[in-house]
Amino acid sequence: MFARSVFRSAQPLRQNIRRYATEPPKPSSNAALYGGLAVAAGFGSYYYLFKTGQAPSPGDLAPASKDEAVNVAEGTGKPKPAFTGGEQGFIGLKLDKVEEVSHNTKRLRFLLPEPDMVSGLTVASALLTKYKGPEQEKAVLRPYTPVSDEDAKGYLDLVVKVYPNGPMSEHLHSMAPDQRLDFKGPLPKYPWTPNKHDHIALIAGGTGATPMYQLARAIFKNPDDKTKVTLVFGNVTEDDILLKQEWAELENTYPQRFRAFYVLDNPPENWTGGKGFIKKELLQTVLPESKSENIKLFVCGPPGLYKAISGAKVSPTDQGELTGLLKEMGYSKDQVYKF
């Protein structure tokens, strides 16, 4: 079940989770599911400041190499990438279908220019979207991380939460099938290779879950990658939890290597997970320790999350100084990456 209903006393719980956080990765992921877990409740309450992000700078678009040319040589067996970066420019993709995920979230499927094309995205990377309304002086630019697999042919999926006065999210929610949206990319983020780290932690809020899911999906898709993954995901309400079915599937399939901890600011009456905001006590319990070797912590979410957890990025190419709870807990700047 997504929200667990079996609980243990606080001290055995902390010992069990801490043991998971400090154990080295194991080659097998088919052991029986762990018993029900709970995150210690009683956290203070605050609302994340959900705001649309800033458009990346031109330097965020890496030029394409010769090996990344649009036309893949015949006979290589590799599918043609739709997006190659560099001087390619924006590509208009047609919206194929829309799925209502929740009261404020939709899943939108866009068709690539050719049915046998792949997106061309790597892990981790994103795409830049562009829209200019009839009454807008300047085009709106926003980065989005597709939730579809990088190997999917012919389409890409976006999961988009609408925000009040968010020009791009409101436009995306207003789109109907057969309309088009401009995309450009990829926007390279953190380059992942199998077993690059022994244990990673994903600390996310709101729509910050999409790059985290891209990374986690790539890890568990690859049977040679034995990386352990811990997700700490904060939201306002239970309905706001993006990709909760996908996260639950990963946790049920890989119980020894993937653990998810959810925190809600406004939980329902029967909610048994964390309550309030993401607090130091929770992070100290579930994250790999700062003294551990070869770990990485990833942070993505609204401005309030960055401020509390890690400090904000200066720009797409400057991670800025590490501050917030992770700094207090003894992590170094090199151990943290801010999407």
Short mmCIF file of C-alpha atoms in Angstrom, two decimals:
data_model
loop_
_atom_site.label_atom_id
_atom_site.label_comp_id
_atom_site.label_asym_id
_atom_site.label_seq_id
_atom_site.Cartn_x
_atom_site.Cartn_y
_atom_site.Cartn_z
CA MET A 1 0.00 0.00 0.00
CA PHE A 2 1.17 3.51 -0.70
CA ALA A 3 0.46 4.88 2.77
CA ARG A 4 1.63 2.35 5.29
CA SER A 5 -0.67 1.31 8.10
CA VAL A 6 1.63 -0.81 10.30
CA PHE A 7 3.89 0.96 12.78
CA ARG A 8 6.52 0.28 15.37
CA SER A 9 7.68 2.26 18.38
CA ALA A 10 9.89 5.26 17.65
CA GLN A 11 13.21 3.84 18.88
CA PRO A 12 13.10 0.52 16.96
CA LEU A 13 11.94 2.50 13.92
CA ARG A 14 14.94 4.80 14.03
CA GLN A 15 17.28 1.84 14.47
CA ASN A 16 15.71 -0.01 11.52
CA ILE A 17 15.87 2.98 9.17
CA ARG A 18 19.37 3.96 10.27
CA ARG A 19 20.54 0.41 9.57
CA TYR A 20 19.12 0.69 6.06
CA ALA A 21 20.72 4.10 5.53
CA THR A 22 24.19 2.85 6.51
CA GLU A 23 24.18 -0.64 4.99
CA PRO A 24 26.18 -1.09 1.75
CA PRO A 25 24.20 -1.94 -1.39
CA LYS A 26 23.28 -5.60 -1.82
CA PRO A 27 23.20 -7.35 -5.20
CA SER A 28 19.78 -8.88 -4.69
CA SER A 29 16.58 -6.85 -4.72
CA ASN A 30 14.10 -9.71 -4.36
CA ALA A 31 14.02 -10.13 -0.59
CA ALA A 32 10.68 -9.99 1.24
CA LEU A 33 9.22 -6.55 1.82
CA TYR A 34 10.20 -4.82 5.01
CA GLY A 35 7.56 -4.50 7.71
CA GLY A 36 5.47 -1.36 7.83
CA LEU A 37 7.42 1.85 8.36
CA ALA A 38 6.45 5.22 9.71
CA VAL A 39 8.20 8.55 9.82
CA ALA A 40 8.18 10.19 13.24
CA ALA A 41 5.33 12.70 13.31
CA GLY A 42 5.01 16.01 15.08
CA PHE A 43 6.99 18.11 12.64
CA GLY A 44 6.21 21.84 12.56
CA SER A 45 4.12 23.18 9.72
CA TYR A 46 4.88 25.41 6.82
CA TYR A 47 3.84 25.79 3.20
CA TYR A 48 6.34 25.49 0.43
CA LEU A 49 6.56 28.55 -1.76
CA PHE A 50 5.56 26.94 -5.01
CA LYS A 51 6.74 29.21 -7.78
CA THR A 52 7.68 28.70 -11.39
CA GLY A 53 11.41 28.43 -12.01
CA GLN A 54 13.60 30.80 -13.97
CA ALA A 55 14.57 30.04 -17.52
CA PRO A 56 18.07 28.58 -17.83
CA SER A 57 20.84 30.68 -19.25
CA PRO A 58 22.18 30.04 -22.76
CA GLY A 59 25.17 28.34 -21.17
CA ASP A 60 22.86 25.64 -19.89
CA LEU A 61 22.43 24.37 -23.44
CA ALA A 62 25.47 22.27 -24.24
CA PRO A 63 26.59 22.24 -27.87
CA ALA A 64 26.12 19.01 -29.75
CA SER A 65 29.17 16.93 -30.55
CA LYS A 66 29.73 15.28 -33.89
CA ASP A 67 28.45 12.03 -32.44
CA GLU A 68 25.19 13.76 -31.49
CA ALA A 69 24.22 14.83 -35.00
CA VAL A 70 20.55 14.63 -35.86
CA ASN A 71 20.98 11.97 -38.50
CA VAL A 72 22.36 8.76 -37.06
CA ALA A 73 24.39 6.79 -39.56
CA GLU A 74 22.48 3.95 -41.15
CA GLY A 75 23.38 0.53 -39.87
CA THR A 76 24.28 1.58 -36.33
CA GLY A 77 21.01 0.25 -34.94
CA LYS A 78 20.61 3.33 -32.76
CA PRO A 79 17.32 5.24 -32.95
CA LYS A 80 17.42 8.82 -34.15
CA PRO A 81 17.26 11.45 -31.35
CA ALA A 82 14.69 14.20 -31.70
CA PHE A 83 16.68 16.68 -29.59
CA THR A 84 20.40 17.19 -30.09
CA GLY A 85 21.10 20.55 -28.43
CA GLY A 86 23.53 23.10 -29.82
CA GLU A 87 22.25 25.07 -32.79
CA GLN A 88 19.19 22.92 -33.35
CA GLY A 89 16.66 25.46 -32.12
CA PHE A 90 13.10 24.84 -30.93
CA ILE A 91 10.98 21.98 -32.25
CA GLY A 92 7.18 22.10 -32.19
CA LEU A 93 5.65 18.89 -30.84
CA LYS A 94 1.98 17.97 -31.21
CA LEU A 95 0.00 17.12 -28.08
CA ASP A 96 -1.39 13.61 -28.51
CA LYS A 97 -3.44 13.07 -25.35
CA VAL A 98 -4.08 14.41 -21.86
CA GLU A 99 -4.66 12.43 -18.67
CA GLU A 100 -6.16 13.95 -15.53
CA VAL A 101 -3.91 12.87 -12.65
CA SER A 102 -5.43 14.95 -9.86
CA HIS A 103 -7.36 18.15 -9.28
CA ASN A 104 -4.33 20.25 -10.29
CA THR A 105 -2.07 17.86 -12.22
CA LYS A 106 -2.15 16.51 -15.77
CA ARG A 107 -0.03 14.08 -17.74
CA LEU A 108 0.51 15.28 -21.30
CA ARG A 109 1.87 13.11 -24.11
CA PHE A 110 3.63 14.89 -26.98
CA LEU A 111 4.53 13.13 -30.22
CA LEU A 112 8.11 13.29 -31.48
CA PRO A 113 8.63 14.31 -35.13
CA GLU A 114 9.01 10.67 -36.24
CA PRO A 115 7.45 7.56 -34.67
CA ASP A 116 10.77 5.70 -34.41
CA MET A 117 12.61 8.60 -32.78
CA VAL A 118 13.68 8.76 -29.14
CA SER A 119 13.83 12.04 -27.25
CA GLY A 120 17.62 12.22 -27.12
CA LEU A 121 17.63 13.04 -23.41
CA THR A 122 20.30 11.62 -21.15
CA VAL A 123 20.14 11.06 -17.38
CA ALA A 124 19.87 13.55 -15.93
CA SER A 125 18.64 16.22 -18.33
CA ALA A 126 15.57 18.30 -19.11
CA LEU A 127 13.88 20.16 -21.96
CA LEU A 128 13.14 23.86 -22.32
CA THR A 129 9.57 24.79 -23.29
CA LYS A 130 8.49 28.05 -24.93
CA TYR A 131 5.10 29.72 -25.29
CA LYS A 132 4.06 33.24 -26.25
CA GLY A 133 0.42 34.16 -25.80
CA PRO A 134 -1.35 36.75 -27.98
CA GLU A 135 -1.18 39.37 -25.22
CA GLN A 136 2.33 38.59 -24.02
CA GLU A 137 5.25 40.83 -24.92
CA LYS A 138 7.85 38.12 -24.33
CA ALA A 139 7.77 34.36 -24.66
CA VAL A 140 7.58 32.30 -21.48
CA LEU A 141 10.43 29.79 -21.06
CA ARG A 142 10.29 26.96 -18.53
CA PRO A 143 12.34 23.77 -18.12
CA TYR A 144 10.54 20.46 -17.63
CA THR A 145 11.87 16.95 -17.04
CA PRO A 146 9.88 14.32 -18.98
CA VAL A 147 8.71 11.34 -16.92
CA SER A 148 8.69 8.96 -19.89
CA ASP A 149 11.61 6.61 -20.42
CA GLU A 150 14.52 7.97 -22.45
CA ASP A 151 14.25 4.90 -24.70
CA ALA A 152 10.55 5.42 -25.44
CA LYS A 153 10.01 5.80 -29.17
CA GLY A 154 7.73 8.35 -30.75
CA TYR A 155 6.64 10.35 -27.71
CA LEU A 156 7.53 12.03 -24.43
CA ASP A 157 5.36 12.59 -21.35
CA LEU A 158 5.23 15.59 -19.05
CA VAL A 159 3.53 15.60 -15.65
CA VAL A 160 2.51 19.21 -14.97
CA LYS A 161 1.00 20.74 -11.86
CA VAL A 162 -0.84 24.00 -12.48
CA TYR A 163 0.03 26.99 -10.30
CA PRO A 164 -1.97 30.22 -9.96
CA ASN A 165 -0.46 32.90 -12.18
CA GLY A 166 1.97 30.36 -13.61
CA PRO A 167 1.89 31.27 -17.31
CA MET A 168 3.43 28.05 -18.63
CA SER A 169 1.62 25.61 -16.36
CA GLU A 170 -1.70 27.37 -17.02
CA HIS A 171 -1.06 27.21 -20.77
CA LEU A 172 -0.17 23.52 -20.65
CA HIS A 173 -3.34 22.76 -18.69
CA SER A 174 -5.40 24.64 -21.27
CA MET A 175 -3.96 22.75 -24.25
CA ALA A 176 -6.09 20.32 -26.26
CA PRO A 177 -4.91 17.40 -28.41
CA ASP A 178 -3.41 18.38 -31.80
CA GLN A 179 -2.12 21.71 -30.46
CA ARG A 180 1.65 22.24 -30.47
CA LEU A 181 4.28 23.36 -27.99
CA ASP A 182 7.88 24.37 -28.67
CA PHE A 183 10.68 22.35 -27.05
CA LYS A 184 14.47 22.67 -27.06
CA GLY A 185 17.23 20.67 -25.45
CA PRO A 186 18.52 18.63 -23.87
CA LEU A 187 19.50 20.75 -20.88
CA PRO A 188 22.24 18.64 -19.27
CA LYS A 189 22.13 18.33 -15.48
CA TYR A 190 23.95 15.68 -13.44
CA PRO A 191 25.55 13.02 -15.68
CA TRP A 192 24.78 9.57 -14.29
CA THR A 193 26.70 6.35 -14.88
CA PRO A 194 25.90 2.99 -13.24
CA ASN A 195 27.19 2.71 -9.67
CA LYS A 196 28.55 6.23 -9.73
CA HIS A 197 27.60 6.41 -6.03
CA ASP A 198 26.87 3.68 -3.51
CA HIS A 199 23.87 5.47 -2.00
CA ILE A 200 21.97 8.55 -3.15
CA ALA A 201 19.23 10.53 -1.43
CA LEU A 202 16.54 12.46 -3.30
CA ILE A 203 15.09 15.35 -1.29
CA ALA A 204 12.17 16.81 -3.22
CA GLY A 205 9.16 19.06 -2.90
CA GLY A 206 6.24 19.40 -5.29
CA THR A 207 7.19 19.16 -8.97
CA GLY A 208 10.82 18.73 -7.94
CA ALA A 209 10.04 15.01 -8.02
CA THR A 210 10.31 14.74 -11.82
CA PRO A 211 14.12 14.91 -12.18
CA MET A 212 14.37 12.63 -9.14
CA TYR A 213 12.15 10.07 -10.84
CA GLN A 214 14.19 10.27 -14.04
CA LEU A 215 17.32 9.41 -12.05
CA ALA A 216 15.72 6.66 -9.94
CA ARG A 217 14.05 5.06 -12.96
CA ALA A 218 17.37 4.86 -14.81
CA ILE A 219 19.07 3.24 -11.82
CA PHE A 220 16.49 0.52 -11.29
CA LYS A 221 16.06 -0.09 -15.01
CA ASN A 222 19.70 -1.14 -15.27
CA PRO A 223 20.36 -4.57 -13.70
CA ASP A 224 24.07 -3.73 -13.39
CA ASP A 225 23.40 -0.63 -11.28
CA LYS A 226 23.27 -1.55 -7.56
CA THR A 227 22.91 1.98 -6.18
CA LYS A 228 20.71 2.40 -3.10
CA VAL A 229 18.15 5.21 -3.28
CA THR A 230 16.30 7.07 -0.52
CA LEU A 231 13.47 9.48 -1.35
CA VAL A 232 12.29 12.20 1.04
CA PHE A 233 9.31 13.91 -0.56
CA GLY A 234 7.43 16.86 0.93
CA ASN A 235 4.04 18.13 -0.26
CA VAL A 236 1.09 20.17 0.96
CA THR A 237 -1.59 17.47 0.59
CA GLU A 238 -1.69 13.79 -0.34
CA ASP A 239 -3.18 14.64 -3.73
CA ASP A 240 -0.10 16.76 -4.46
CA ILE A 241 2.27 13.77 -4.39
CA LEU A 242 3.47 13.39 -7.97
CA LEU A 243 4.11 9.92 -9.42
CA LYS A 244 3.02 8.21 -6.21
CA GLN A 245 2.06 5.03 -8.05
CA GLU A 246 5.45 4.89 -9.76
CA TRP A 247 7.29 5.45 -6.46
CA ALA A 248 5.23 2.74 -4.79
CA GLU A 249 6.03 0.30 -7.58
CA LEU A 250 9.76 0.93 -7.18
CA GLU A 251 9.55 0.45 -3.42
CA ASN A 252 7.58 -2.78 -3.73
CA THR A 253 9.94 -4.16 -6.39
CA TYR A 254 13.25 -3.12 -4.77
CA PRO A 255 12.59 -3.03 -1.00
CA GLN A 256 16.26 -3.47 -0.07
CA ARG A 257 17.46 -0.67 -2.33
CA PHE A 258 14.67 1.91 -2.45
CA ARG A 259 12.90 3.57 0.46
CA ALA A 260 10.44 6.46 0.29
CA PHE A 261 9.44 8.82 3.11
CA TYR A 262 6.56 11.23 2.61
CA VAL A 263 5.84 14.40 4.56
CA LEU A 264 2.58 16.37 4.24
CA ASP A 265 1.91 19.88 5.46
CA ASN A 266 -1.87 19.30 5.50
CA PRO A 267 -2.29 15.54 5.96
CA PRO A 268 -5.69 13.83 5.96
CA GLU A 269 -7.08 12.52 9.22
CA ASN A 270 -5.88 8.96 8.59
CA TRP A 271 -2.42 9.92 7.27
CA THR A 272 0.31 7.79 8.83
CA GLY A 273 3.40 9.33 7.28
CA GLY A 274 5.37 12.41 8.23
CA LYS A 275 3.56 15.62 9.13
CA GLY A 276 4.73 19.20 8.71
CA PHE A 277 7.88 20.11 6.86
CA ILE A 278 11.08 18.16 6.15
CA LYS A 279 12.91 18.44 9.45
CA LYS A 280 16.45 17.68 10.57
CA GLU A 281 15.27 14.80 12.78
CA LEU A 282 13.83 13.01 9.76
CA LEU A 283 16.91 13.60 7.60
CA GLN A 284 19.25 12.40 10.36
CA THR A 285 17.24 9.20 10.56
CA VAL A 286 16.88 8.26 6.89
CA LEU A 287 19.83 9.79 4.98
CA PRO A 288 23.24 8.18 4.59
CA GLU A 289 25.61 9.75 7.11
CA SER A 290 27.83 12.62 5.99
CA LYS A 291 30.95 10.61 6.86
CA SER A 292 29.89 7.83 4.48
CA GLU A 293 32.01 7.38 1.39
CA ASN A 294 30.69 7.81 -2.14
CA ILE A 295 27.24 9.21 -1.41
CA LYS A 296 25.32 12.00 -3.12
CA LEU A 297 22.31 14.05 -2.03
CA PHE A 298 20.06 15.61 -4.68
CA VAL A 299 17.72 18.51 -3.91
CA CYS A 300 14.90 19.85 -6.09
CA GLY A 301 11.75 21.80 -5.30
CA PRO A 302 10.29 25.25 -4.67
CA PRO A 303 12.38 28.14 -3.27
CA GLY A 304 11.27 27.43 0.31
CA LEU A 305 12.66 23.90 0.10
CA TYR A 306 16.04 25.02 -1.18
CA LYS A 307 16.29 27.69 1.50
CA ALA A 308 15.58 25.25 4.31
CA ILE A 309 17.53 22.25 3.04
CA SER A 310 20.53 23.32 0.98
CA GLY A 311 20.47 26.93 -0.10
CA ALA A 312 19.64 28.02 -3.64
CA LYS A 313 21.63 27.72 -6.83
CA VAL A 314 23.23 30.90 -8.12
CA SER A 315 22.70 29.92 -11.77
CA PRO A 316 22.40 26.79 -13.93
CA THR A 317 26.20 26.58 -13.94
CA ASP A 318 26.84 27.66 -10.32
CA GLN A 319 25.58 25.46 -7.50
CA GLY A 320 26.18 28.18 -4.90
CA GLU A 321 27.25 27.60 -1.33
CA LEU A 322 25.77 24.83 0.76
CA THR A 323 23.60 26.13 3.61
CA GLY A 324 20.49 25.00 5.47
CA LEU A 325 19.93 21.69 7.21
CA LEU A 326 22.42 19.73 5.12
CA LYS A 327 25.19 22.14 6.07
CA GLU A 328 24.20 21.85 9.74
CA MET A 329 24.33 18.07 9.47
CA GLY A 330 27.93 18.10 8.29
CA TYR A 331 27.54 17.39 4.58
CA SER A 332 30.01 19.01 2.20
CA LYS A 333 29.23 21.01 -0.93
CA ASP A 334 30.63 18.18 -3.05
CA GLN A 335 28.14 15.73 -1.54
CA VAL A 336 25.10 17.76 -2.67
CA TYR A 337 23.68 18.54 -6.10
CA LYS A 338 20.88 21.05 -6.60
CA PHE A 339 18.71 20.48 -9.69
#
